[in-house]
Amino acid sequence: MKAAILSVGTELLFGQITNTNTVYLSQQLNMLGFDVMYHYTVGDNPERVADMMNLAFEDCDMVLTTGGLGPTQDDLTKEVACKVLGDQLVMMDDVWEEITRYFRTLGRELTENNKKQAIMPSRATVFHNDAGTAPGFALEKDGKYIVCMPGPPREMTRMFEKSVLPFLQKLSEEVIYYRLIRTFGLGESSMETDLLDLIDNQTDPTLATYAKEGECSLRIASKRKTKEEAKRAVDEMLEQVKERIGKYIYSCDDEELVQVVCKKLMDQNLTISSAESCTGGLFAAALTDVPGISQCFQRGLVTYSNEAKMEELGVRKETLDKYGAVSEETALEMVEGLKKVSGSDVCISVTGVAGPDGGTEEKPVGLVYIGFLYGDKKLCKKVRMRNINRKWNRHYSLLSMLDVINKNL
Amino acid sequence: MKAAILSVGTELLFGQITNTNTVYLSQQLNMLGFDVMYHYTVGDNPERVADMMNLAFEDCDMVLTTGGLGPTQDDLTKEVACKVLGDQLVMMDDVWEEITRYFRTLGRELTENNKKQAIMPSRATVFHNDAGTAPGFALEKDGKYIVCMPGPPREMTRMFEKSVLPFLQKLSEEVIYYRLIRTFGLGESSMETDLLDLIDNQTDPTLATYAKEGECSLRIASKRKTKEEAKRAVDEMLEQVKERIGKYIYSCDDEELVQVVCKKLMDQNLTISSAESCTGGLFAAALTDVPGISQCFQRGLVTYSNEAKMEELGVRKETLDKYGAVSEETALEMVEGLKKVSGSDVCISVTGVAGPDGGTEEKPVGLVYIGFLYGDKKLCKKVRMRNINRKWNRHYSLLSMLDVINKNL
């Protein structure tokens, strides 16, 4: 099936936001076996939206739109879809009830323009929006489909996963099965070099590498008549991949490193506490983002100042004076102090230079020490990362902390 | 002048890369006073590239392309541009010399297909590429322009700044000036209702609302002969907007709330510490993401367990037993305890139900209490948000904390 993705929104044409919806939808549609032929973006202008839909239907079977479903006057996608595929808008009572309920929960007042969001094409398959007010829908005529989703990425992706994906799967003849292998500590070009012959010889399964925020992932995908066939082909290829780069792999199912770590902690019923300097709470925030972690995570101390390190963790003044706040000695005293105050099974500390300032020749921006304590095991890992920017340095420090825990539990 | 941006590259249709070129070009063109009417993306297919160019010229004066200028067989943009605007490719000796020199500097060997990059439309204005081998160019016929640039963002942006921008400036007659007004606590439909007559009557300046991750923004833009005129028109409109929704505005210059708060803290030379429960370190992580904040941020305590609340902050067991961890009483004892241990000028605490579990009828998921202490000022703000998901609830809690600080400093 051939598809076009149409983004509606003047803010995109102004360059105010990056079009991540299109990237997401392209990936999803390709995985479903759709051929994505075009991306279009137009402003909130009904004629132009209609023109692009008609153009797409010259050689596509489906147009997926994002945006233009809101309550305001310039949100016109629904009207246009009706015009292009011959339907009429009708008030849908159940949709209106849902919107009313949404506002009641929020304690917000309904405005007259919200009513517009309960009006839908009469033949539409309606998609519930559980992260906002604007429902989505699919409309079909003579084998041509228009699928409309809201513009805010959070609303769109949730609606896609919950409602649109199952809808599209029914339309597709072949099944794509894939696994996303996630690694830490391996660059994209190294991964490609290690897997070069496998990548070069690929027909099915296909292999594709993706670099993303300090990590590198590998997608192994197969398109076959049945899911079982595709799954078998992917799993055989995965075995070959594991022989080459197994030690870097932390998940074969697209889990994030933080999820893998939290799962280990919860499964082994271990308590954990953290003492952070350069990451400033990122580690605690990442861990506590995982539902159910409150049984394990006890406390997080963000000891940014030297006073906080001494008072909260009992780091000695002499240590700070002699070796500095960013040192193996300080990282270890932090984690030892943390063990004393928290009594947690697993304790982890971090201290480093996040930048942009504060680096020296001896201790450059990007130098980080991670202290770790678990049972008899006590260690300090020194990480020297390439200084890209403060945000990235902090993010990479967080990943390194998670990696230390993952490898030592 | 009306313009369309055409991105050429199959990798975009696969969703392998995010189209940042289009964002960059849209911003630049809008600032030059161009109307960006369309974004198109097609694969490396000459017919489709030509189709999109012809389509764009139905109502645009210019098509700017990125990609498809490389040395390989599927790089066909130049040929297509010649076909669409009636020209022929010729070998340009000076371009060839430049490419030869580039390879010599790099110590790389020239391959036969590099010659292709020195062949240009005979009437082209050639744009030098000082970050790669593929030159760009502009081609004109009867007031219609095709401007072609390479795909790699680094090459494209450098070429744009150095060569394309001056070329375009000569063609443009008007200037756009705009401001992005950021608010917290106001939904998009309420904002529109409050500003309806201003939005309805808009010709210039124009007003547009955007919802994004719990916040709502407003863009006020004006297009005039000079920047000064445009700026005056925008600032006058801003005054009217302020009269309506002033109390929700936290920035008139597209700053994030966390930046606004950190700037206040740094400007007033205030120290700050935080005690977090449901946000689990998000607040500390957000603050410490801002460079230079180490002079203000002293410590962050993530007191997730009741024990941690008692031991680190001196919250009384009776308070926890009688009112619960999620209560005004606990939030206030947390912030009072924090003041004692940290001595910071500004102290903030948060406790709430982030979900997905743990909610009750009395204390549902999405209920949050924020404690705040600064000088004589002590308060507790109760926030009842719609439970969307754990991530969002935590994010909205963070924004609410920042909002409390911003409004009380």
XYZ file of C-alpha atoms in Angstrom, chain B:
409
model
C 7.617 36.110 -2.538
C 6.058 32.680 -2.099
C 8.348 29.704 -1.657
C 8.230 25.912 -1.349
C 10.904 23.748 0.225
C 11.531 20.421 -1.473
C 13.611 17.788 0.294
C 14.957 15.004 -1.877
C 16.000 11.726 -0.270
C 14.612 8.267 0.274
C 16.129 8.149 3.770
C 13.643 10.834 4.827
C 10.704 8.740 3.649
C 12.017 5.821 5.699
C 12.055 8.031 8.766
C 15.756 7.355 9.235
C 16.598 11.002 9.711
C 14.712 14.008 10.987
C 14.321 16.788 8.476
C 16.114 19.617 10.254
C 17.009 21.318 6.953
C 13.401 22.257 6.402
C 13.088 23.788 9.870
C 16.218 25.831 9.325
C 15.222 27.019 5.874
C 11.670 27.848 6.994
C 12.984 30.040 9.787
C 15.448 31.795 7.517
C 12.958 32.360 4.715
C 10.274 33.673 7.060
C 12.720 36.108 8.557
C 13.525 37.332 5.058
C 9.829 37.989 4.511
C 9.175 35.031 2.221
C 5.891 33.165 2.563
C 6.753 29.503 2.951
C 3.732 27.768 1.460
C 4.737 24.103 1.296
C 7.215 21.537 2.464
C 7.535 18.523 0.201
C 9.648 15.414 0.555
C 10.137 12.906 -2.245
C 12.559 10.057 -2.889
C 15.417 10.111 -5.391
C 13.089 9.853 -8.364
C 13.423 12.421 -11.194
C 9.771 12.322 -12.308
C 8.483 12.951 -8.806
C 11.016 15.714 -8.188
C 9.898 17.393 -11.434
C 6.223 16.924 -10.556
C 6.675 18.608 -7.201
C 8.576 21.528 -8.736
C 5.895 22.085 -11.342
C 3.203 21.825 -8.693
C 4.962 24.364 -6.488
C 5.262 26.820 -9.376
C 1.479 26.863 -9.698
C 1.420 29.349 -6.827
C 5.021 29.843 -5.696
C 7.817 31.927 -7.151
C 10.626 29.829 -5.747
C 11.452 26.221 -4.975
C 14.380 25.559 -2.667
C 15.695 22.004 -2.750
C 18.059 20.121 -0.481
C 19.646 16.810 -1.412
C 20.210 14.993 -4.661
C 23.362 16.906 -5.634
C 25.864 14.192 -4.814
C 28.157 12.309 -7.185
C 26.131 9.084 -7.359
C 23.681 7.918 -9.963
C 20.591 8.644 -7.949
C 21.535 12.298 -7.519
C 19.429 13.908 -10.199
C 18.233 17.299 -8.961
C 20.341 19.306 -11.431
C 18.996 17.480 -14.461
C 15.451 17.979 -13.236
C 15.957 21.697 -12.576
C 17.175 22.129 -16.164
C 14.146 20.318 -17.496
C 11.701 22.376 -15.420
C 13.224 25.795 -16.163
C 14.546 25.041 -19.673
C 18.326 24.929 -19.518
C 21.189 22.580 -20.353
C 23.983 21.137 -18.273
C 27.483 22.239 -19.182
C 30.907 21.461 -17.742
C 32.101 24.405 -15.685
C 35.876 24.519 -15.621
C 36.220 26.763 -12.577
C 33.903 24.488 -10.576
C 35.910 21.462 -11.655
C 39.133 23.169 -10.586
C 37.621 23.911 -7.210
C 36.588 20.288 -6.684
C 40.057 19.108 -7.750
C 41.606 21.484 -5.240
C 39.256 20.310 -2.484
C 40.275 16.691 -3.005
C 43.953 17.571 -3.126
C 43.679 19.405 0.225
C 41.940 16.389 1.708
C 44.523 14.011 0.236
C 41.719 11.993 -1.317
C 41.595 10.553 -4.793
C 39.147 11.909 -7.350
C 36.831 9.339 -8.891
C 35.227 9.597 -12.325
C 31.787 10.304 -10.877
C 33.072 13.454 -9.158
C 33.177 15.042 -12.619
C 29.401 15.017 -12.512
C 29.540 17.593 -9.752
C 31.239 20.148 -11.998
C 28.450 19.985 -14.566
C 25.951 22.791 -13.971
C 22.986 24.429 -15.691
C 24.451 26.925 -18.201
C 22.571 29.941 -16.761
C 23.137 28.952 -13.105
C 24.422 31.226 -10.366
C 26.793 28.739 -8.704
C 27.121 28.567 -4.896
C 30.445 27.389 -3.571
C 30.431 24.493 -1.076
C 33.221 24.912 1.442
C 32.179 21.941 3.584
C 31.831 19.309 0.858
C 32.164 18.669 -2.858
C 28.711 19.362 -4.304
C 28.203 23.008 -5.308
C 24.727 24.506 -5.160
C 23.102 26.889 -7.584
C 20.149 29.105 -8.441
C 18.376 29.003 -11.779
C 15.794 31.515 -12.976
C 13.274 31.771 -15.781
C 10.470 34.313 -16.107
C 10.583 35.211 -12.422
C 10.529 31.567 -11.241
C 13.519 30.417 -9.236
C 14.945 27.018 -8.378
C 17.587 27.124 -5.646
C 19.421 23.826 -5.076
C 21.546 23.031 -2.032
C 23.240 19.850 -0.808
C 21.479 17.590 1.733
C 23.968 17.241 4.634
C 22.856 19.898 7.157
C 26.365 21.205 7.797
C 27.001 21.780 4.090
C 23.553 23.224 3.524
C 23.593 25.717 6.400
C 27.073 26.987 5.554
C 26.159 27.425 1.921
C 22.929 29.149 2.895
C 24.610 31.637 5.184
C 27.473 32.453 2.866
C 25.863 32.444 -0.556
C 22.125 31.777 -0.662
C 21.118 34.338 1.966
C 22.789 37.269 0.154
C 21.258 36.019 -3.089
C 17.759 35.952 -1.558
C 18.105 39.278 0.247
C 18.405 40.964 -3.117
C 15.037 39.484 -4.135
C 13.061 40.307 -1.004
C 11.207 43.542 -0.359
C 9.664 43.030 3.094
C 10.848 42.001 6.531
C 9.080 39.831 9.112
C 9.458 40.485 12.812
C 7.830 38.269 15.419
C 7.763 37.491 19.116
C 6.859 34.271 20.820
C 4.880 34.776 24.018
C 4.940 31.844 26.444
C 2.295 31.208 29.088
C 1.581 28.669 31.793
C -1.798 27.794 33.307
C -3.919 28.671 30.281
C -5.332 26.127 27.779
C -5.248 26.771 24.049
C -9.009 27.160 23.680
C -9.215 29.547 26.653
C -6.402 31.592 25.189
C -8.215 31.774 21.901
C -11.462 32.768 23.596
C -9.682 35.539 25.485
C -8.080 36.846 22.308
C -10.833 35.993 19.814
C -11.524 39.495 18.488
C -7.810 40.202 18.093
C -7.336 36.921 16.202
C -10.455 37.434 14.085
C -9.517 40.966 13.076
C -5.948 40.089 12.289
C -4.382 41.192 9.055
C -1.066 42.449 10.317
C 0.187 41.700 12.927
C -1.041 38.110 12.868
C -1.651 36.042 16.011
C -1.348 32.269 16.269
C -1.659 29.997 19.311
C 0.332 26.793 19.928
C -0.164 24.141 22.602
C 2.941 22.279 23.699
C 3.607 19.955 26.653
C 1.374 21.581 29.218
C 1.996 25.117 28.030
C 0.441 27.406 25.479
C 2.322 29.914 23.329
C 1.285 32.826 21.171
C 3.130 34.098 18.124
C 2.677 37.729 17.126
C 4.166 38.486 13.708
C 4.264 41.477 11.428
C 5.536 41.911 7.884
C 6.516 45.426 6.915
C 8.913 47.395 4.772
C 11.431 47.796 7.594
C 12.260 45.849 10.732
C 11.520 48.920 12.861
C 7.971 49.243 11.525
C 7.307 45.537 12.026
C 8.717 45.627 15.543
C 6.536 48.583 16.487
C 3.393 46.845 15.229
C 4.227 43.654 17.153
C 4.982 45.490 20.383
C 1.729 47.438 20.199
C -0.235 44.243 19.771
C 1.696 42.682 22.644
C 0.461 45.422 24.944
C -3.141 44.553 24.090
C -2.452 40.876 24.627
C -0.890 41.583 28.010
C -4.057 43.370 29.139
C -6.036 40.199 28.465
C -3.762 37.340 29.542
C -0.842 39.110 31.174
C -0.949 37.091 34.384
C -0.269 33.856 32.508
C 2.669 35.209 30.504
C 6.108 34.247 31.746
C 8.202 35.147 28.719
C 7.801 37.413 25.716
C 10.994 36.119 24.112
C 10.469 32.384 23.770
C 12.442 31.500 26.890
C 11.602 28.333 28.782
C 10.100 28.643 32.246
C 13.162 27.016 33.814
C 15.396 29.600 32.145
C 13.240 32.446 33.424
C 13.388 31.048 36.965
C 17.148 30.467 36.863
C 17.745 33.950 35.516
C 15.766 35.431 38.427
C 17.725 33.357 40.930
C 21.071 34.304 39.407
C 20.179 37.991 38.989
C 18.991 38.244 42.608
C 21.897 36.095 43.776
C 19.619 33.708 45.671
C 20.454 30.170 46.774
C 17.908 27.410 46.318
C 17.361 23.814 47.428
C 14.622 21.336 46.636
C 12.916 18.397 48.327
C 11.076 16.188 45.866
C 8.885 13.193 46.189
C 6.688 12.497 43.137
C 8.923 14.335 40.657
C 11.837 12.216 41.853
C 14.650 14.608 40.962
C 13.149 16.189 37.832
C 13.239 19.620 39.406
C 16.894 19.353 40.441
C 17.777 17.908 37.031
C 15.956 20.706 35.178
C 17.589 23.450 37.210
C 21.081 22.005 36.999
C 20.693 21.721 33.237
C 21.100 25.496 33.066
C 24.757 26.584 32.859
C 25.899 28.823 35.691
C 23.217 27.671 38.131
C 25.786 26.101 40.461
C 26.144 29.510 42.155
C 22.464 29.184 43.231
C 21.479 25.535 43.413
C 22.830 23.985 46.603
C 21.184 20.651 47.179
C 18.318 18.532 46.080
C 16.813 15.819 48.231
C 14.771 13.147 46.563
C 12.903 11.765 49.555
C 10.952 9.032 47.915
C 10.320 6.787 50.891
C 8.643 7.921 54.124
C 11.867 7.058 55.964
C 13.800 9.448 53.750
C 11.228 12.183 54.410
C 11.617 11.705 58.146
C 15.387 11.230 58.246
C 16.443 13.814 55.682
C 13.800 16.460 56.311
C 12.479 15.789 59.794
C 8.897 15.236 58.635
C 7.051 13.892 61.678
C 5.724 10.359 61.709
C 2.423 11.661 63.136
C 2.008 13.989 60.160
C 2.584 11.170 57.701
C 0.227 8.888 59.636
C -2.536 11.441 60.114
C -2.500 13.351 56.797
C -0.529 11.023 54.534
C 2.612 11.615 52.472
C 0.551 13.476 49.880
C -0.877 16.369 51.871
C -0.478 20.049 52.508
C 0.899 19.274 55.973
C 3.644 16.998 54.616
C 4.577 19.405 51.815
C 4.992 22.193 54.389
C 7.012 20.068 56.819
C 9.206 19.007 53.938
C 9.999 22.556 52.944
C 10.511 23.624 56.562
C 12.894 20.710 57.123
C 14.711 21.556 53.921
C 15.208 25.127 55.077
C 16.779 23.810 58.293
C 19.265 21.447 56.619
C 20.133 23.591 53.612
C 19.787 27.168 54.835
C 19.020 28.138 51.246
C 17.199 31.406 50.529
C 14.529 29.688 48.483
C 13.208 26.254 49.401
C 10.678 24.235 47.459
C 9.070 20.855 48.098
C 6.688 18.651 46.182
C 4.659 15.574 47.040
C 1.954 14.020 44.944
C 0.521 10.976 43.214
C 2.266 10.526 39.843
C 0.549 7.248 39.027
C -0.232 5.025 37.303
C -1.094 3.349 40.647
C -1.398 4.721 44.153
C -4.409 6.953 43.583
C -7.502 6.890 45.819
C -10.839 8.644 45.591
C -9.716 11.214 48.088
C -6.222 11.534 46.642
C -6.379 10.715 42.957
C -3.487 10.352 40.541
C -2.571 13.872 39.460
C -2.986 15.497 42.890
C 0.134 17.395 43.915
C 1.108 19.691 46.801
C 3.932 22.186 46.408
C 5.542 23.786 49.455
C 7.417 27.062 49.087
C 9.505 29.129 51.469
C 11.256 32.426 50.774
C 11.917 35.029 53.446
C 8.625 35.612 55.276
C 6.680 33.934 52.533
C 5.502 30.394 53.205
C 2.801 28.766 51.141
C 1.434 25.499 49.879
C -0.100 25.248 46.438
C -2.468 22.420 45.635
C -2.470 21.357 41.997
C -5.065 19.017 40.599
C -4.051 18.019 37.083
C -5.706 15.684 34.650
C -4.078 12.284 34.907
C -2.657 11.690 31.453
C 0.265 9.466 32.341
C 3.078 9.271 34.818
C 5.547 11.125 32.581
C 3.165 13.951 31.891
C 2.007 14.217 35.491
C 5.609 14.538 36.609
C 6.361 17.067 33.867
C 3.329 19.160 34.779
C 4.323 18.999 38.461
C 7.738 20.338 37.526
C 6.205 23.207 35.544
C 3.902 23.979 38.474
C 6.894 24.147 40.844
C 8.696 26.520 38.496
C 5.520 28.593 38.177
C 5.240 28.903 41.978
C 8.830 30.128 42.202
C 8.461 32.487 39.248
C 5.334 34.104 40.685
C 6.806 34.495 44.172
C 10.294 35.860 43.532
